[in-house]
Amino acid sequence: MINYHIMTLFPEVIEAATNYSIVKRAKEAGLIRVQTHNIRDFSENKHKKVDDYPFGGGAGMVMTAQPIISCHNHIKTCCTDSTRTIYLSPKGRTFTQAVAQELLQYDHLILLCGHYEGIDQRALDRIVDEEISVGDYILTGGEIPALLIIEATSRLIEGVLSTPESHIKESFSDNLLEYPQYTRPQHVDEAGVPEVLLSGNHAAIEAWRFEQSIKITLDRRPELLDTSNFTKKQMEIYMKVLRERK
């Protein structure tokens, strides 16, 4: 089981978003635990202030170190097993499916959500193991990135998904984007379903799906392609796709 500890100024955002769908079921089944910790509760300022003007001037406010360090100290007293503290930051390494898999080794993930113009560096130096970015863009705070990490990692835990092999065939799980999916009815307006999917030939269906994944990945995210783990049959399909593109 992974214990998620979210350090935030807006715990209601995390609590609301984790009470739906797969994450909610995982919580109810005891496969994960999500705890929010309001940083403001740990402020020693009489007005519970958690920000101040930056030294050196500049726009905006900076989150102060004391409440963050105190909040983290409180969480650590409850974490006797392996722990990783992550600051959600655009300066961090990019979050990927591989990183999600890597984070499964920890019993406790402490996710620090920043706000304003950032966090006093002394707090980061004191408590953070690494910084992670969910993409090359700026958000108001770290709550949405924290939710992304909770969702992406929790679905990899055995028992969270109703169909265990679901995550294995999803986009990015094998450095390929997922093939197209179809369901009933067989015809939508004049658009049908590829005949191979109706054939009942499972080997042909798997080959078609792999070929579609190759084509979509080449078109949209060619940098993801890694042929090192392809089987002989998969390599034949890959080379066929390349020949067709010449």
XYZ file of C-alpha atoms in Angstrom:
246
model
C 0.000 0.000 0.000
C 1.176 3.520 -0.801
C 0.461 6.310 1.654
C 0.139 9.676 -0.096
C 0.736 12.716 2.110
C -0.207 15.963 0.379
C 1.245 19.178 1.828
C -1.031 21.928 0.571
C -2.795 25.200 1.307
C -5.968 23.825 -0.313
C -6.661 20.345 1.089
C -10.261 20.483 -0.118
C -9.040 20.294 -3.728
C -7.257 16.995 -3.092
C -10.020 15.565 -0.923
C -12.710 16.309 -3.482
C -10.801 14.960 -6.470
C -9.783 11.699 -4.786
C -13.349 10.799 -3.877
C -14.249 9.623 -7.367
C -13.691 6.660 -9.645
C -10.634 4.416 -9.435
C -8.816 6.384 -6.732
C -11.882 6.322 -4.478
C -12.266 2.554 -4.935
C -8.572 2.048 -4.203
C -8.939 4.019 -0.970
C -12.021 2.083 0.078
C -10.263 -1.222 -0.644
C -7.318 -0.220 1.547
C -4.878 -0.329 -1.364
C -3.864 3.319 -0.953
C -4.259 6.045 1.643
C -4.497 9.742 0.805
C -3.930 12.216 3.646
C -3.934 15.988 3.270
C -1.914 18.265 5.543
C -2.805 21.952 5.582
C 0.476 23.852 5.687
C -1.282 26.851 7.201
C -2.111 24.821 10.323
C 1.613 24.651 11.123
C 2.345 28.370 10.862
C 3.721 29.910 14.044
C 2.565 33.336 12.896
C -0.343 34.564 15.049
C -2.339 35.276 11.884
C -1.361 31.900 10.349
C 0.477 33.714 7.580
C 2.424 31.422 5.238
C 3.942 33.863 2.730
C 6.064 37.019 2.613
C 7.783 39.371 0.176
C 10.872 38.015 -1.594
C 14.315 39.247 -0.570
C 15.800 41.221 -3.450
C 12.413 42.433 -4.607
C 10.231 41.161 -7.401
C 6.626 40.383 -8.113
C 4.457 38.208 -5.916
C 4.975 36.473 -2.613
C 7.070 33.513 -1.478
C 5.912 30.700 0.800
C 7.839 30.846 4.070
C 10.045 27.990 5.244
C 8.848 27.470 8.831
C 5.296 26.144 8.226
C 6.527 23.810 5.494
C 9.360 22.372 7.569
C 7.081 21.964 10.598
C 4.413 20.267 8.517
C 6.977 17.906 7.038
C 8.383 17.080 10.480
C 4.872 16.172 11.618
C 4.351 13.836 8.664
C 7.729 12.154 9.107
C 6.883 11.122 12.663
C 4.202 8.855 11.177
C 6.358 7.440 8.375
C 8.464 4.561 9.646
C 8.920 2.906 6.243
C 10.546 4.092 3.008
C 9.635 7.693 2.198
C 10.109 10.040 -0.765
C 9.413 13.782 -0.542
C 8.626 15.402 -3.880
C 8.172 19.076 -4.689
C 5.890 19.626 -7.686
C 7.886 22.133 -9.702
C 8.400 23.106 -13.376
C 12.134 22.871 -12.660
C 11.980 19.152 -11.856
C 12.499 16.083 -13.998
C 9.560 15.266 -16.245
C 6.957 12.881 -14.886
C 6.544 9.848 -17.141
C 5.083 6.359 -16.935
C 8.562 5.087 -16.065
C 8.816 7.557 -13.170
C 5.374 6.470 -11.958
C 6.587 2.875 -11.918
C 9.750 3.916 -10.085
C 7.782 5.624 -7.306
C 5.990 2.384 -6.437
C 9.021 1.305 -4.399
C 8.161 3.798 -1.630
C 5.659 3.212 1.162
C 5.106 6.932 1.690
C 5.041 9.639 -0.993
C 5.033 13.156 0.452
C 3.920 15.615 -2.235
C 4.604 19.294 -1.597
C 2.287 21.708 -3.434
C 3.691 25.185 -3.925
C 1.828 28.455 -4.546
C 2.524 32.127 -5.219
C 5.981 32.779 -6.710
C 7.505 29.722 -5.113
C 8.890 28.374 -1.854
C 11.780 29.601 0.298
C 14.748 27.595 -0.969
C 15.818 26.743 2.570
C 12.677 24.656 3.047
C 13.332 22.804 -0.195
C 16.959 22.164 0.741
C 15.851 20.819 4.112
C 13.049 18.422 3.212
C 12.848 17.662 -0.526
C 14.349 14.535 -2.104
C 13.561 15.577 -5.662
C 11.503 17.937 -7.805
C 9.115 16.618 -10.448
C 7.434 18.488 -13.308
C 4.265 17.302 -15.028
C 4.955 19.348 -18.164
C 6.423 22.475 -19.663
C 3.765 24.917 -18.526
C 2.918 26.930 -15.424
C 0.009 26.192 -13.088
C -1.369 28.185 -10.164
C -0.329 25.561 -7.639
C 0.875 22.014 -7.147
C -2.461 20.364 -6.385
C -3.248 19.269 -9.948
C 0.273 17.822 -10.456
C -0.067 15.995 -7.121
C -3.358 14.499 -8.284
C -1.717 13.400 -11.530
C 0.958 11.542 -9.591
C -1.621 9.912 -7.307
C -3.682 8.748 -10.286
C -0.763 7.530 -12.405
C 0.945 5.592 -9.610
C -2.092 4.158 -7.842
C -3.443 2.500 -10.984
C -0.215 0.487 -11.198
C -0.811 -1.108 -7.789
C -2.059 -4.676 -7.964
C -5.782 -4.833 -7.346
C -6.575 -1.206 -8.126
C -7.759 -1.857 -11.688
C -10.569 -4.371 -12.140
C -8.737 -5.841 -15.137
C -5.122 -6.431 -14.043
C -3.661 -6.254 -17.551
C -5.349 -2.926 -18.360
C -2.365 -0.687 -17.576
C 0.018 -3.003 -19.459
C -1.549 -2.154 -22.824
C -2.121 1.547 -22.236
C -0.189 4.363 -23.898
C 3.415 4.773 -22.706
C 3.489 1.403 -20.922
C 5.798 -0.001 -23.627
C 6.979 3.263 -25.217
C 4.146 3.092 -27.729
C 0.929 5.090 -27.952
C -2.235 3.039 -27.703
C -4.030 1.649 -30.749
C -7.596 2.811 -31.677
C -10.491 1.321 -29.733
C -14.004 0.462 -31.000
C -17.240 -0.709 -29.382
C -20.916 -1.227 -30.273
C -22.740 -0.374 -32.437
C -20.839 -1.803 -35.368
C -21.762 1.198 -37.539
C -21.817 4.874 -36.534
C -23.305 6.876 -39.391
C -21.322 5.392 -42.302
C -18.223 4.492 -40.311
C -17.661 0.829 -39.552
C -15.175 -1.186 -37.541
C -11.948 -2.643 -38.992
C -12.781 -6.149 -40.186
C -9.884 -7.757 -38.346
C -11.478 -6.834 -35.003
C -14.571 -8.858 -35.958
C -12.625 -11.871 -37.183
C -12.090 -13.641 -33.873
C -8.474 -14.259 -34.919
C -6.626 -13.129 -31.788
C -3.163 -13.319 -33.348
C -4.282 -11.150 -36.270
C -5.964 -8.704 -33.894
C -2.799 -8.369 -31.775
C -0.713 -7.817 -34.904
C -3.136 -5.148 -36.163
C -3.152 -3.365 -32.811
C 0.623 -3.380 -32.631
C 0.857 -2.013 -36.193
C -1.593 0.776 -35.350
C 0.411 1.660 -32.234
C 3.579 1.862 -34.317
C 1.919 4.134 -36.886
C 0.402 6.467 -34.272
C 3.660 6.683 -32.333
C 5.665 7.445 -35.488
C 3.187 10.176 -36.413
C 2.789 11.829 -33.021
C 5.645 10.912 -30.672
C 8.490 9.308 -32.678
C 10.975 10.054 -29.884
C 9.230 7.448 -27.738
C 10.013 4.538 -30.034
C 12.397 1.971 -28.631
C 12.702 -1.217 -30.652
C 15.143 -2.929 -28.294
C 12.456 -5.109 -26.702
C 10.553 -5.947 -29.887
C 10.012 -9.616 -30.637
C 10.969 -10.962 -34.072
C 7.340 -10.697 -35.207
C 6.996 -7.145 -33.867
C 10.190 -6.103 -35.653
C 8.788 -7.505 -38.910
C 5.662 -5.386 -38.464
C 7.744 -2.336 -37.603
C 9.912 -2.749 -40.731
C 6.758 -3.231 -42.836
C 5.370 0.081 -41.568
C 8.654 1.839 -42.374
C 8.696 0.406 -45.903
C 5.143 1.606 -46.508
C 6.163 5.115 -45.516
C 8.968 5.418 -48.066
